[in-house]
Amino acid sequence: QVQLVESGGGLVQPGGSLRVSCAASGVTFRLNAMGWYRQAPGKQREWVSGITSAGATNYADSVKGRFTISRDNARNSVYLQMDSLKPEDTAVYYCKVQLGIFDYWGQGTQVTVSS
């Protein structure tokens, strides 16, 4: 079955950097677009960034210029490099893959930006 496992979250000071990872299994990873989402306390889950199977990327305006998404098809993994982090980036970060009409999510990794 499809499984997505995020890792790399943690506590970081404002202005700092963090890289979160998502390892996929049970899916032909190289053929699928991947996405990163986040959910802050009391807020709805929101899209952050996406990368197509060909490597084209897209970002939410709130993270453009600060976050970089990438993928390693040999490792069945997608990454989100987060720089110049702000307190408002604090959230649980999730990766997602869509297969047909179904969305598959990981369990999420907590990112906290605080001094």
Coordinates of N, CA, C and O in Angstrom, one line a residue:
Q1 N 0.8 -1.2 0.0 CA 0.0 0.0 0.0 C 0.9 1.2 0.0 O 2.0 1.2 0.3
V2 N 0.3 2.4 -0.3 CA 1.0 3.6 -0.4 C 1.3 4.1 1.0 O 0.5 4.1 1.9
Q3 N 2.6 4.5 1.2 CA 3.0 5.0 2.5 C 3.9 6.2 2.3 O 4.8 6.1 1.5
L4 N 3.6 7.3 3.0 CA 4.4 8.5 3.0 C 4.9 8.7 4.4 O 4.1 8.8 5.3
V5 N 6.2 8.9 4.6 CA 6.7 9.2 5.9 C 7.5 10.5 5.9 O 8.6 10.5 5.3
E6 N 7.1 11.5 6.7 CA 7.8 12.7 6.8 C 8.8 12.7 7.9 O 8.6 11.9 8.9
S7 N 9.8 13.4 7.8 CA 10.8 13.6 8.9 C 11.5 14.9 8.7 O 11.4 15.6 7.7
G8 N 12.3 15.3 9.8 CA 13.1 16.4 9.7 C 12.6 17.7 10.4 O 13.3 18.7 10.4
G9 N 11.4 17.6 10.9 CA 10.9 18.7 11.6 C 11.6 19.0 12.9 O 12.5 18.3 13.3
G10 N 11.3 20.2 13.5 CA 11.9 20.5 14.8 C 11.7 21.9 15.2 O 10.8 22.6 14.6
L11 N 12.4 22.4 16.1 CA 12.4 23.8 16.6 C 13.5 24.6 16.0 O 14.7 24.1 16.1
V12 N 13.2 25.7 15.5 CA 14.2 26.6 14.9 C 13.9 28.0 15.2 O 12.7 28.4 15.3
Q13 N 14.9 28.8 15.3 CA 14.7 30.3 15.6 C 14.3 31.0 14.3 O 14.6 30.6 13.2
P14 N 13.6 32.1 14.5 CA 13.3 32.9 13.3 C 14.5 33.3 12.5 O 15.5 33.6 13.1
G15 N 14.4 33.2 11.2 CA 15.5 33.5 10.3 C 16.3 32.2 10.0 O 17.2 32.2 9.2
G16 N 16.0 31.1 10.7 CA 16.8 29.9 10.5 C 16.3 29.1 9.4 O 15.4 29.5 8.7
S17 N 16.9 27.9 9.2 CA 16.6 27.0 8.1 C 16.3 25.6 8.7 O 16.8 25.2 9.7
L18 N 15.5 24.9 7.9 CA 15.2 23.5 8.2 C 14.9 22.8 6.9 O 14.3 23.4 6.0
R19 N 15.2 21.5 6.8 CA 14.8 20.7 5.7 C 13.9 19.5 6.1 O 14.4 18.8 7.0
V20 N 12.7 19.5 5.6 CA 11.9 18.3 5.9 C 11.9 17.4 4.7 O 12.0 17.8 3.5
S21 N 11.7 16.1 5.0 CA 11.8 15.1 3.9 C 10.5 14.2 4.0 O 9.9 14.1 5.0
C22 N 10.3 13.6 2.8 CA 9.1 12.7 2.7 C 9.6 11.5 1.9 O 9.9 11.6 0.7
A23 N 9.5 10.3 2.5 CA 9.9 9.1 1.8 C 8.6 8.3 1.4 O 7.8 8.1 2.3
A24 N 8.6 7.9 0.2 CA 7.4 7.3 -0.4 C 7.6 5.8 -0.7 O 8.7 5.5 -1.1
S25 N 6.6 5.0 -0.4 CA 6.7 3.6 -0.8 C 5.3 3.2 -1.3 O 4.3 3.8 -1.0
G26 N 5.3 2.1 -2.1 CA 4.0 1.6 -2.6 C 3.5 2.4 -3.8 O 2.3 2.2 -4.2
V27 N 4.3 3.2 -4.4 CA 3.9 4.1 -5.5 C 5.1 4.2 -6.5 O 6.2 4.1 -6.1
T28 N 4.8 4.3 -7.8 CA 5.8 4.5 -8.8 C 6.2 6.0 -8.7 O 5.7 6.8 -9.4
F29 N 7.1 6.2 -7.8 CA 7.4 7.6 -7.4 C 7.7 8.5 -8.5 O 7.2 9.7 -8.6
R30 N 8.5 8.1 -9.4 CA 9.1 9.0 -10.5 C 8.0 9.4 -11.4 O 8.2 10.4 -12.2
L31 N 6.8 8.8 -11.4 CA 5.7 9.1 -12.3 C 4.7 10.1 -11.7 O 3.8 10.5 -12.4
N32 N 4.9 10.4 -10.5 CA 3.9 11.2 -9.8 C 4.3 12.5 -9.3 O 5.5 12.7 -8.8
A33 N 3.4 13.5 -9.4 CA 3.7 14.8 -8.8 C 3.5 14.6 -7.3 O 2.8 13.8 -6.8
M34 N 4.2 15.5 -6.5 CA 4.2 15.4 -5.1 C 3.9 16.8 -4.6 O 4.3 17.8 -5.2
G35 N 3.3 16.9 -3.4 CA 3.0 18.2 -2.8 C 3.3 18.3 -1.3 O 3.3 17.2 -0.6
W36 N 3.6 19.5 -0.9 CA 3.8 19.7 0.5 C 2.6 20.7 1.0 O 2.3 21.6 0.3
Y37 N 2.1 20.3 2.1 CA 1.0 21.1 2.7 C 1.4 21.4 4.2 O 2.3 20.7 4.7
R38 N 0.7 22.3 4.8 CA 0.9 22.5 6.2 C -0.4 22.9 6.9 O -1.3 23.4 6.3
Q39 N -0.4 22.7 8.2 CA -1.6 23.0 9.0 C -1.2 23.6 10.3 O -0.5 22.9 11.1
A40 N -1.5 24.8 10.5 CA -1.2 25.5 11.8 C -2.3 25.3 12.8 O -3.5 25.0 12.3
P41 N -2.1 25.4 14.1 CA -3.1 25.3 15.0 C -4.3 26.2 14.8 O -4.2 27.4 14.6
G42 N -5.5 25.6 14.8 CA -6.7 26.4 14.6 C -7.0 26.8 13.2 O -7.9 27.6 12.9
K43 N -6.1 26.4 12.2 CA -6.3 26.8 10.8 C -6.5 25.6 9.9 O -6.2 24.4 10.3
Q44 N -7.0 25.9 8.7 CA -7.2 24.8 7.8 C -5.8 24.4 7.1 O -4.9 25.2 7.1
R45 N -5.8 23.2 6.7 CA -4.6 22.8 6.0 C -4.4 23.6 4.7 O -5.4 23.8 4.0
E46 N -3.2 24.0 4.4 CA -3.0 24.8 3.2 C -1.9 24.2 2.3 O -0.9 23.6 2.9
W47 N -2.0 24.4 1.0 CA -0.9 24.0 0.1 C 0.3 24.9 0.2 O 0.1 26.1 0.3
V48 N 1.5 24.3 0.2 CA 2.7 25.1 0.3 C 3.5 25.1 -1.0 O 3.9 26.1 -1.5
S49 N 3.6 23.9 -1.6 CA 4.5 23.7 -2.7 C 4.2 22.4 -3.4 O 3.7 21.5 -2.8
G50 N 4.5 22.4 -4.7 CA 4.3 21.1 -5.5 C 5.5 21.0 -6.5 O 6.1 21.9 -6.9
I51 N 5.7 19.7 -6.9 CA 6.7 19.4 -7.9 C 6.1 18.3 -8.8 O 5.6 17.3 -8.3
T52 N 6.2 18.5 -10.1 CA 5.7 17.6 -11.0 C 6.7 16.4 -11.2 O 7.8 16.5 -10.7
S53 N 6.3 15.4 -11.9 CA 7.1 14.3 -12.2 C 8.3 14.7 -13.1 O 9.4 14.1 -13.0
A54 N 8.2 15.8 -13.8 CA 9.3 16.3 -14.6 C 10.1 17.3 -13.9 O 11.1 17.8 -14.4
G55 N 9.8 17.6 -12.7 CA 10.6 18.5 -11.8 C 10.2 20.0 -11.8 O 10.9 20.8 -11.2
A56 N 9.1 20.3 -12.5 CA 8.6 21.7 -12.4 C 8.0 22.0 -11.0 O 7.4 21.1 -10.4
T57 N 8.3 23.1 -10.5 CA 7.9 23.5 -9.2 C 7.0 24.7 -9.1 O 6.9 25.5 -10.0
N58 N 6.2 24.7 -8.0 CA 5.3 25.8 -7.8 C 5.2 26.1 -6.3 O 5.4 25.1 -5.5
Y59 N 5.0 27.3 -5.9 CA 5.0 27.7 -4.5 C 3.8 28.6 -4.2 O 3.4 29.5 -5.0
A60 N 3.3 28.5 -2.9 CA 2.4 29.5 -2.4 C 3.1 30.8 -2.3 O 4.3 30.9 -2.0
D61 N 2.4 31.9 -2.4 CA 3.0 33.2 -2.3 C 3.7 33.5 -1.0 O 4.7 34.2 -0.9
S62 N 3.1 32.9 0.0 CA 3.6 33.1 1.4 C 5.0 32.5 1.6 O 5.7 32.9 2.5
V63 N 5.4 31.6 0.8 CA 6.8 30.9 0.9 C 7.7 31.1 -0.3 O 8.8 30.7 -0.2
K64 N 7.2 31.8 -1.3 CA 8.0 31.9 -2.5 C 9.2 32.7 -2.2 O 9.2 33.8 -1.5
G65 N 10.4 32.2 -2.7 CA 11.6 32.9 -2.4 C 12.3 32.4 -1.2 O 13.5 32.8 -0.9
R66 N 11.6 31.7 -0.3 CA 12.2 31.2 0.9 C 12.3 29.7 1.0 O 13.2 29.2 1.6
F67 N 11.3 29.0 0.4 CA 11.2 27.6 0.4 C 11.6 27.0 -1.0 O 11.3 27.6 -2.0
T68 N 12.2 25.8 -1.0 CA 12.6 25.2 -2.2 C 12.2 23.7 -2.1 O 12.7 23.0 -1.2
I69 N 11.4 23.3 -3.1 CA 11.0 21.9 -3.1 C 11.9 21.1 -4.1 O 12.3 21.7 -5.1
S70 N 12.3 19.9 -3.8 CA 13.1 19.1 -4.7 C 12.7 17.6 -4.6 O 12.0 17.3 -3.6
R71 N 13.1 16.8 -5.5 CA 12.8 15.4 -5.4 C 14.1 14.6 -5.8 O 14.9 15.0 -6.6
D72 N 14.2 13.4 -5.3 CA 15.2 12.4 -5.6 C 14.5 11.1 -6.0 O 14.1 10.4 -5.1
N73 N 14.3 10.9 -7.2 CA 13.6 9.7 -7.7 C 14.3 8.4 -7.3 O 13.7 7.4 -7.1
A74 N 15.6 8.4 -7.2 CA 16.4 7.2 -6.8 C 16.1 6.8 -5.4 O 16.2 5.7 -5.0
R75 N 15.7 7.8 -4.6 CA 15.4 7.6 -3.2 C 14.0 7.6 -2.9 O 13.6 7.6 -1.7
N76 N 13.1 7.8 -3.9 CA 11.7 7.9 -3.7 C 11.3 8.9 -2.6 O 10.5 8.7 -1.8
S77 N 12.0 10.1 -2.7 CA 11.8 11.1 -1.7 C 11.6 12.5 -2.3 O 12.1 12.8 -3.4
V78 N 10.9 13.3 -1.5 CA 10.7 14.7 -1.8 C 11.1 15.5 -0.6 O 10.9 15.0 0.5
Y79 N 11.7 16.7 -0.9 CA 12.2 17.5 0.2 C 11.6 18.9 0.1 O 11.2 19.4 -0.9
L80 N 11.6 19.5 1.3 CA 11.3 21.0 1.3 C 12.3 21.7 2.2 O 12.4 21.5 3.4
Q81 N 13.2 22.4 1.5 CA 14.2 23.3 2.2 C 13.5 24.6 2.5 O 13.0 25.3 1.6
M82 N 13.6 24.9 3.8 CA 12.9 26.1 4.3 C 13.9 27.0 4.9 O 14.6 26.7 5.9
D83 N 14.1 28.2 4.3 CA 15.0 29.2 4.7 C 14.3 30.5 5.2 O 13.1 30.6 4.9
S84 N 15.0 31.3 5.9 CA 14.4 32.6 6.4 C 13.0 32.3 7.1 O 12.0 33.0 6.8
L85 N 13.0 31.3 8.0 CA 11.8 30.9 8.6 C 11.2 32.0 9.5 O 11.9 32.7 10.1
K86 N 9.9 32.0 9.5 CA 9.2 33.0 10.3 C 8.3 32.3 11.3 O 7.9 31.1 11.1
P87 N 7.9 32.9 12.4 CA 7.0 32.3 13.4 C 5.7 31.8 12.7 O 5.1 30.8 13.1
E88 N 5.2 32.5 11.7 CA 4.0 32.1 11.0 C 4.1 30.9 10.2 O 3.2 30.3 9.6
D89 N 5.4 30.4 10.0 CA 5.6 29.1 9.3 C 5.4 27.9 10.2 O 5.4 26.8 9.8
T90 N 5.2 28.2 11.5 CA 4.9 27.1 12.5 C 3.7 26.3 12.1 O 2.6 26.9 11.9
A91 N 3.8 25.0 11.9 CA 2.7 24.2 11.5 C 3.2 22.7 11.5 O 4.4 22.4 11.6
V92 N 2.3 21.8 11.3 CA 2.6 20.4 10.9 C 2.7 20.4 9.4 O 1.7 20.8 8.7
Y93 N 3.8 19.9 8.9 CA 4.0 19.8 7.5 C 3.7 18.4 7.0 O 4.2 17.4 7.6
Y94 N 2.9 18.3 5.9 CA 2.5 17.0 5.4 C 2.9 16.9 3.9 O 2.8 17.9 3.2
C95 N 3.3 15.7 3.4 CA 3.4 15.5 2.0 C 2.2 14.7 1.5 O 1.6 14.0 2.3
K96 N 1.9 14.9 0.2 CA 0.8 14.3 -0.4 C 1.1 13.8 -1.8 O 1.8 14.5 -2.5
V97 N 0.5 12.7 -2.1 CA 0.5 12.2 -3.5 C -0.9 11.9 -3.9 O -1.7 11.4 -3.1
Q98 N -1.3 12.2 -5.1 CA -2.6 11.9 -5.6 C -2.5 10.8 -6.7 O -1.8 11.0 -7.6
L99 N -3.2 9.8 -6.4 CA -3.3 8.6 -7.4 C -4.7 8.5 -7.8 O -5.6 8.0 -7.1
G100 N -5.0 8.9 -9.1 CA -6.4 8.8 -9.5 C -7.2 9.8 -8.7 O -6.9 11.0 -8.6
I101 N -8.3 9.3 -8.1 CA -9.1 10.2 -7.3 C -8.8 10.2 -5.9 O -9.5 10.8 -5.1
F102 N -7.8 9.4 -5.5 CA -7.4 9.3 -4.1 C -6.2 10.1 -3.7 O -5.2 10.2 -4.5
D103 N -6.2 10.8 -2.6 CA -5.1 11.5 -2.0 C -4.5 10.6 -0.9 O -5.3 10.1 0.0
Y104 N -3.2 10.6 -0.8 CA -2.5 9.8 0.2 C -1.6 10.8 1.0 O -0.9 11.6 0.3
W105 N -1.7 10.8 2.3 CA -1.0 11.7 3.1 C -0.1 11.0 4.1 O -0.4 9.9 4.5
G106 N 1.0 11.7 4.4 CA 1.8 11.2 5.5 C 1.3 11.6 6.9 O 0.2 12.2 6.9
Q107 N 2.0 11.2 7.9 CA 1.5 11.5 9.3 C 1.9 13.0 9.7 O 1.4 13.4 10.7
G108 N 2.8 13.6 9.0 CA 3.2 15.0 9.3 C 4.4 15.1 10.1 O 4.7 14.1 10.9
T109 N 5.0 16.2 10.1 CA 6.2 16.5 10.9 C 6.0 17.9 11.4 O 5.7 18.8 10.6
Q110 N 6.3 18.1 12.7 CA 6.0 19.4 13.3 C 7.2 20.3 13.1 O 8.4 20.0 13.4
V111 N 6.9 21.5 12.6 CA 7.9 22.6 12.5 C 7.5 23.7 13.4 O 6.4 24.3 13.2
T112 N 8.4 24.1 14.3 CA 8.1 25.2 15.2 C 9.2 26.3 15.0 O 10.4 26.0 15.2
V113 N 8.7 27.5 14.7 CA 9.7 28.6 14.6 C 9.5 29.6 15.7 O 8.4 30.2 15.8
S114 N 10.4 29.6 16.6 CA 10.2 30.4 17.8 C 11.6 30.7 18.4 O 12.5 29.9 18.3
S115 N 11.7 31.9 19.1 CA 12.9 32.2 19.8 C 12.8 31.8 21.3 O 13.8 32.0 22.0

